[in-house]
XYZ file of N, CA and C in Angstrom:
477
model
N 114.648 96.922 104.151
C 115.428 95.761 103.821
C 116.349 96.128 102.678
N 117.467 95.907 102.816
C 118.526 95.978 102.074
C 119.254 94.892 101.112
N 118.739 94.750 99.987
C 119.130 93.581 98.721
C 120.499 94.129 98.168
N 121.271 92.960 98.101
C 122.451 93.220 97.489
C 122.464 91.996 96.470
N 122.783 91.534 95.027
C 122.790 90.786 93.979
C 124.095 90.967 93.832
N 124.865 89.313 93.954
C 126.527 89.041 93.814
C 125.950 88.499 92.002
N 126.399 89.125 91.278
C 125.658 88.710 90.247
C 127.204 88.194 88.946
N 127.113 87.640 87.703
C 128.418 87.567 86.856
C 127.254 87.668 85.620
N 127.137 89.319 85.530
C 126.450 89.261 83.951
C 126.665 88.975 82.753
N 125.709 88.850 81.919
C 125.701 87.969 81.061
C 125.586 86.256 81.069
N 125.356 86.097 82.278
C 125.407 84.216 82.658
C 123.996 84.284 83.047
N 122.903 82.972 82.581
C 121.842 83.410 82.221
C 120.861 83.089 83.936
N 122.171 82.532 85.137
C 121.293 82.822 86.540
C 121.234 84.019 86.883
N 122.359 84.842 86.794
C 122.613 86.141 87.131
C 121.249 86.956 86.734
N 121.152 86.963 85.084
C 120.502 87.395 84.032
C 118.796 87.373 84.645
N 118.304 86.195 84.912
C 117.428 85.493 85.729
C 117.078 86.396 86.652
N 117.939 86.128 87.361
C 117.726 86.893 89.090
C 117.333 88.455 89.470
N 118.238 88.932 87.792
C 118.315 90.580 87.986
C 116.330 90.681 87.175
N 116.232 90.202 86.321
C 114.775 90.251 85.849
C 113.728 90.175 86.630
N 113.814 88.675 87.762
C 112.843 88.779 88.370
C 112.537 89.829 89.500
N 114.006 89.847 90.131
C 113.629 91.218 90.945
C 113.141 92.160 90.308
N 113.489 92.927 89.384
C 112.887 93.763 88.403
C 111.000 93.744 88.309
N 110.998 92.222 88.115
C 109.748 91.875 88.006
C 108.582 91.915 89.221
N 109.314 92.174 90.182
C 108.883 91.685 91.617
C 109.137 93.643 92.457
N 109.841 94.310 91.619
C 109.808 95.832 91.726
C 111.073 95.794 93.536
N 111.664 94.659 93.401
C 112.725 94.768 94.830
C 113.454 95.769 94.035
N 114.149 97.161 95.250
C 115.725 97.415 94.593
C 116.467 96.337 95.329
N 117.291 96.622 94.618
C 118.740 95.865 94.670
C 120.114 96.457 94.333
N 120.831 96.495 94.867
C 122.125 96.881 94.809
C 123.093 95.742 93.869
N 123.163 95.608 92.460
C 123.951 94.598 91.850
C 125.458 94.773 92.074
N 126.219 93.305 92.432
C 127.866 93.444 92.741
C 128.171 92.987 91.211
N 128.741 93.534 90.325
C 129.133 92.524 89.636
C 130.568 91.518 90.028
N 131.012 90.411 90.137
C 131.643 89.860 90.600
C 132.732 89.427 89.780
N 132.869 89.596 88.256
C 133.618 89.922 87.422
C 134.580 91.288 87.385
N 134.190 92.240 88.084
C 135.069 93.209 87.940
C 135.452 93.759 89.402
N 135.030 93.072 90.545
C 135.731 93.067 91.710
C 135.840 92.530 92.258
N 137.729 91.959 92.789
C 137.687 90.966 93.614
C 136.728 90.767 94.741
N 136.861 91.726 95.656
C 136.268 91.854 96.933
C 134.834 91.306 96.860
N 134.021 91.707 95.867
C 132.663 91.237 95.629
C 132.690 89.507 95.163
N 133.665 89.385 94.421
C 133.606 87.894 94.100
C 133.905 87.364 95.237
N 135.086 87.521 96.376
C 135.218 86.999 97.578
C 133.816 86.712 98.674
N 133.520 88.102 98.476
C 132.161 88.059 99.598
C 131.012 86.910 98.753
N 130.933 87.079 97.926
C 129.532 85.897 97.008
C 130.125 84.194 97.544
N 131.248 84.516 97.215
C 132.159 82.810 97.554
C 131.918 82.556 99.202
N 132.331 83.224 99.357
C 131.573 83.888 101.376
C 130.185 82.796 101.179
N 129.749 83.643 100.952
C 127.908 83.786 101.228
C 127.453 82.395 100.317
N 127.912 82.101 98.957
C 127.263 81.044 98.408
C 127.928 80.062 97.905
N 129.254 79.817 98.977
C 129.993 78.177 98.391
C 130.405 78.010 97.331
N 130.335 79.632 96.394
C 130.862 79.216 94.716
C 129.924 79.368 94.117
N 128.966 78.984 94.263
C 127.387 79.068 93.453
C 127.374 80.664 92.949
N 126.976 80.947 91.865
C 125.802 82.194 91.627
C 125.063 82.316 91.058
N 123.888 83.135 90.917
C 124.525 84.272 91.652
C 123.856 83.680 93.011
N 124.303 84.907 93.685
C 123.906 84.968 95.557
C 123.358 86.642 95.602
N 122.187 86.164 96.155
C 120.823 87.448 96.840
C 121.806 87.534 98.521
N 121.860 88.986 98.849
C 121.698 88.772 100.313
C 121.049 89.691 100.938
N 120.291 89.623 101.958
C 119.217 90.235 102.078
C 119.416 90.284 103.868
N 119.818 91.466 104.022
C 120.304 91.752 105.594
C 120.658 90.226 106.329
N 120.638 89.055 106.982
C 121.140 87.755 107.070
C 121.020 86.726 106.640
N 119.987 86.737 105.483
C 119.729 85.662 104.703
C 120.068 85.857 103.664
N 120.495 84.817 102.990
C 121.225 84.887 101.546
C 120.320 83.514 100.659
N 120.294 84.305 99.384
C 119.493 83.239 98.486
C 120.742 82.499 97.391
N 120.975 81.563 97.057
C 121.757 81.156 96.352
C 121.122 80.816 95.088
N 122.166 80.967 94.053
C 121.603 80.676 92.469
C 119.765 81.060 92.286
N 119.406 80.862 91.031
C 118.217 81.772 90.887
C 117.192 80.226 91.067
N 116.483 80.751 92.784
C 115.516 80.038 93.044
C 113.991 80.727 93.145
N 113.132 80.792 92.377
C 112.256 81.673 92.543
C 111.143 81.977 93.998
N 111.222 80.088 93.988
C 110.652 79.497 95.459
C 111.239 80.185 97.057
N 112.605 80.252 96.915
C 113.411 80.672 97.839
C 112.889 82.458 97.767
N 113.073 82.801 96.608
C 113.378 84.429 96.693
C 112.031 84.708 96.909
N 110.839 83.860 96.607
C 109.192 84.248 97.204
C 109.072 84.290 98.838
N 109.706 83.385 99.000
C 109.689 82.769 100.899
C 110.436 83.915 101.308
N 111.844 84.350 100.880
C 112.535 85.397 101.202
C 111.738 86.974 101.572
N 110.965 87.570 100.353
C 110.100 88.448 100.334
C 109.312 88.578 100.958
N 108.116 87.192 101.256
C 107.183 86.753 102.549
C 107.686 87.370 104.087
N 108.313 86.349 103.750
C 109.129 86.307 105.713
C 110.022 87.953 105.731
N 110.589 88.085 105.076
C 111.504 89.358 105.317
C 111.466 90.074 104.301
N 110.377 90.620 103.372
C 110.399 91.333 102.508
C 109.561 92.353 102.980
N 108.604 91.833 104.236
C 107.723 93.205 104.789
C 107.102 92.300 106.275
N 107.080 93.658 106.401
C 106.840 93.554 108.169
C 105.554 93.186 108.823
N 104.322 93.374 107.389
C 103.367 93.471 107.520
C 103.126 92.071 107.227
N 103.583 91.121 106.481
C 103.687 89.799 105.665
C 102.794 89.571 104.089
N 102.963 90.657 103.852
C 101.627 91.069 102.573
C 103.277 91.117 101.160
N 102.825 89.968 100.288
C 104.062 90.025 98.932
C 103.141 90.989 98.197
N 103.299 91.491 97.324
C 102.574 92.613 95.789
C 103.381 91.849 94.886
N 102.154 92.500 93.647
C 102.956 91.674 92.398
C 101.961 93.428 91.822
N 102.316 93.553 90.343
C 101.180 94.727 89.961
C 100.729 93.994 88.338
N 99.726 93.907 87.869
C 99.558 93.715 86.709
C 99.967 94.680 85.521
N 99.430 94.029 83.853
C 100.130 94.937 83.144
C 99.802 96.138 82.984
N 98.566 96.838 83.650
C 98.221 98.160 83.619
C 98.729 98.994 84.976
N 99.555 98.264 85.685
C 100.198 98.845 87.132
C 100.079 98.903 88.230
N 98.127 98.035 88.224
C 97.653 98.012 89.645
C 98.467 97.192 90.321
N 98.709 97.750 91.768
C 99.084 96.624 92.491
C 98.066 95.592 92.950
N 98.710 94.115 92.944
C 97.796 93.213 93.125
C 98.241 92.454 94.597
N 97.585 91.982 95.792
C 98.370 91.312 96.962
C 98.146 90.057 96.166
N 99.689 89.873 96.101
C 99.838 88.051 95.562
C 99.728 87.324 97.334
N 100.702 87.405 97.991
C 100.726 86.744 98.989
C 100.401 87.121 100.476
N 99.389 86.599 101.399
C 99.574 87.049 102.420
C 100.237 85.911 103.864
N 100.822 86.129 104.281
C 101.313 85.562 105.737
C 100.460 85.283 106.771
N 99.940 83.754 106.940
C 99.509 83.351 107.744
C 99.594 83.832 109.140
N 99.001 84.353 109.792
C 99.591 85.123 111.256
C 99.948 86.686 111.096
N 99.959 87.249 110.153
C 100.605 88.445 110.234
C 99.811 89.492 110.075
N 100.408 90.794 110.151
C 99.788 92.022 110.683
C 98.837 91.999 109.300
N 98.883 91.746 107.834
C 98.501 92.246 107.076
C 97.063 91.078 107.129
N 97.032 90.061 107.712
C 95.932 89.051 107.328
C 95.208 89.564 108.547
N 95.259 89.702 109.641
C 94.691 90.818 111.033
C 94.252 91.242 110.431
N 94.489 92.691 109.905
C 93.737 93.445 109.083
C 92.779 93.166 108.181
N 92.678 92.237 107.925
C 91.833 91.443 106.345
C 91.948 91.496 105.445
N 93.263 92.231 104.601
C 93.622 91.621 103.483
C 93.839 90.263 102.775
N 93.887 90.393 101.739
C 93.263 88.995 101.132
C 94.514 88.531 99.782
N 95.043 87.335 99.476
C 95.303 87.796 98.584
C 94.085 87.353 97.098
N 95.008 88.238 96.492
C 93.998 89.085 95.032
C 93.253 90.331 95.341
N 93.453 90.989 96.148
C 93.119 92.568 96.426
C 93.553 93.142 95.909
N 93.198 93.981 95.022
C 93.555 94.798 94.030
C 93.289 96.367 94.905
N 94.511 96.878 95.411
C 95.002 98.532 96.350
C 94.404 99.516 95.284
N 93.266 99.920 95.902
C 92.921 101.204 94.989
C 93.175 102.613 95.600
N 93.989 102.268 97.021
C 93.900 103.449 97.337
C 95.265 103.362 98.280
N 96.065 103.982 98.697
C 96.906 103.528 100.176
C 97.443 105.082 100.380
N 96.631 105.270 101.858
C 96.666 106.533 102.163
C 95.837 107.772 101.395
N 94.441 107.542 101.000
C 94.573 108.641 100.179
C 94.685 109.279 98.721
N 95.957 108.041 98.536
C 96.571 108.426 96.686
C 96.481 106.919 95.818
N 95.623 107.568 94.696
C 95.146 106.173 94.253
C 96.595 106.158 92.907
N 97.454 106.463 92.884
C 98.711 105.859 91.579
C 100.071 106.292 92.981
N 100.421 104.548 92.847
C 101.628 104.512 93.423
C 101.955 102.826 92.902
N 103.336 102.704 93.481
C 103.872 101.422 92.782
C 103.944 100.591 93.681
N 104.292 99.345 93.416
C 104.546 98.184 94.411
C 105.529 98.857 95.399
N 107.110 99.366 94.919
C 107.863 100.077 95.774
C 107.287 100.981 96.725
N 106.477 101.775 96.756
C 106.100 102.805 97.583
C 104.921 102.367 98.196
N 104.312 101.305 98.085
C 103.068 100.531 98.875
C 104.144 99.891 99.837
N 105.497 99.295 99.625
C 106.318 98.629 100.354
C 106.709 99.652 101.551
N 107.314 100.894 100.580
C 107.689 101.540 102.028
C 106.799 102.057 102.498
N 105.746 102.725 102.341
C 104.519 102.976 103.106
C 104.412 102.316 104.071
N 104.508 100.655 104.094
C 103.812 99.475 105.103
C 105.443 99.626 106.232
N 106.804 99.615 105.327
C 107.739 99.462 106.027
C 108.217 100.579 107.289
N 107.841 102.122 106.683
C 108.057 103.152 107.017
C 107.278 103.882 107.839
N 106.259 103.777 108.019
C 105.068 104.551 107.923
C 104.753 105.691 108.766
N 104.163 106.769 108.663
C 104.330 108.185 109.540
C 102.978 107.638 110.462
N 102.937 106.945 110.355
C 101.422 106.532 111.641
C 101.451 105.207 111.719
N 101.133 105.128 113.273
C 100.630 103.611 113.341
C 99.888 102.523 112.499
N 98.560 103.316 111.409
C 98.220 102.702 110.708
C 97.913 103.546 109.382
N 97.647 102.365 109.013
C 97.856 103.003 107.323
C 96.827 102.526 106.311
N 96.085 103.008 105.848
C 94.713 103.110 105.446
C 94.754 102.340 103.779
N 94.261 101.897 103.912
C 93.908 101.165 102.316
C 92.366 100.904 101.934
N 92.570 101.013 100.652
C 91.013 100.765 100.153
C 91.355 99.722 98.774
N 90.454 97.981 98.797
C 90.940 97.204 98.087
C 89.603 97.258 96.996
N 90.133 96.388 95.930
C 88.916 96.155 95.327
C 88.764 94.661 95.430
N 87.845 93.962 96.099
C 88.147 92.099 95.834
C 86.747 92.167 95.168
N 87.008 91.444 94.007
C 85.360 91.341 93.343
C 85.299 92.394 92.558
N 84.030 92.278 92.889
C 82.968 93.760 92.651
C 83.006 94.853 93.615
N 83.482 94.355 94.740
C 83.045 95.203 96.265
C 84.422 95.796 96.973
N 83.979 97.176 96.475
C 85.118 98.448 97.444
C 85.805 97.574 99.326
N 86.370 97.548 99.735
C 86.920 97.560 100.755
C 87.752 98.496 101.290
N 87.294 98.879 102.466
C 88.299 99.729 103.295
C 89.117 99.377 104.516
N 90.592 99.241 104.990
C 91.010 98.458 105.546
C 92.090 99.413 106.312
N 92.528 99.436 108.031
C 93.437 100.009 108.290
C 94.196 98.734 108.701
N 95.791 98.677 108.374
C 96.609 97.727 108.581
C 97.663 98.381 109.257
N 97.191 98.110 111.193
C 98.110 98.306 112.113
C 99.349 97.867 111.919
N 100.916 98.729 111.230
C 102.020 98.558 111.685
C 102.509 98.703 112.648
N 103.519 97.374 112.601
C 104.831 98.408 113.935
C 105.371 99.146 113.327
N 105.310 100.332 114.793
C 105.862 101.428 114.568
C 106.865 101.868 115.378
């Protein structure tokens, strides 16, 4: 998935928007819309004037909605329907899982704390993403911690 941020920095939605992604470990491609027409045209495009504007291969998020950009991530942030968040020591944590989707099949939970994916126990929210998005095998092996109690879990992607 491909994030692009029509952003006018220094304005404190823009400011907003670029943090939480940050916070949420999306890349993003920032336009600033102050220093090119073409980018200010396309945002006016996409968000009626409003900014900033998220666009995210056909969906576009307007001004900084956190609600929107969670639902965004859910539904089209992974294939598997599993959101990550990581706490302040780096674990990744599953904040959200998708009713119906490949990652709740599997039995992930959210508050599973990934102690393992594939094998290698230090990786980031980003590379747990493309792991699930990318993956060199049909499935892809995880080991959670919920509780007290180790879990081991393969979460059939499409491949």
């Amino acid at each position: 998935m491909k994030y692009v941020a029509f952003i006018q920095p220094g304005v404190g939605s823009s400011d907003a928007l670029i943090d939480w992604l940050e916070q949420h470990e999306v890349r993003v491609t920032p336009r600033d819309v102050t220093k090119d027409e073409s980018h200010l045209a396309e945002a006016i495009a996409l968000g009626g004037g409003l900014m900033p504007v998220l666009r995210a291969d056909d969906r576009t998020v307007v001004g900084f909605d956190p609600e929107a950009l969670e639902d965004l991530l859910v539904n089209h942030g992974s294939t598997v329907g599993l959101v990550f968040t990581s706490d302040p020591s780096g674990r990744v944590i599953v904040k959200d899982v998708l009713p119906g989707s490949v990652g709740e099949g599997a039995g992930v939970q959210s508050g599973d704390v990934i102690t393992k994916l594939g094998g290698y126990t230090i990786f980031s929210v980003d590379q747990i993403r493309t792991a699930l998005e990318h993956p060199r095998a049909a499935r892809v092996a995880l080991e959670v911690k919920r509780g007290e109690e180790i879990v081991r879990l393969r979460v059939q992607v499409p491949f």
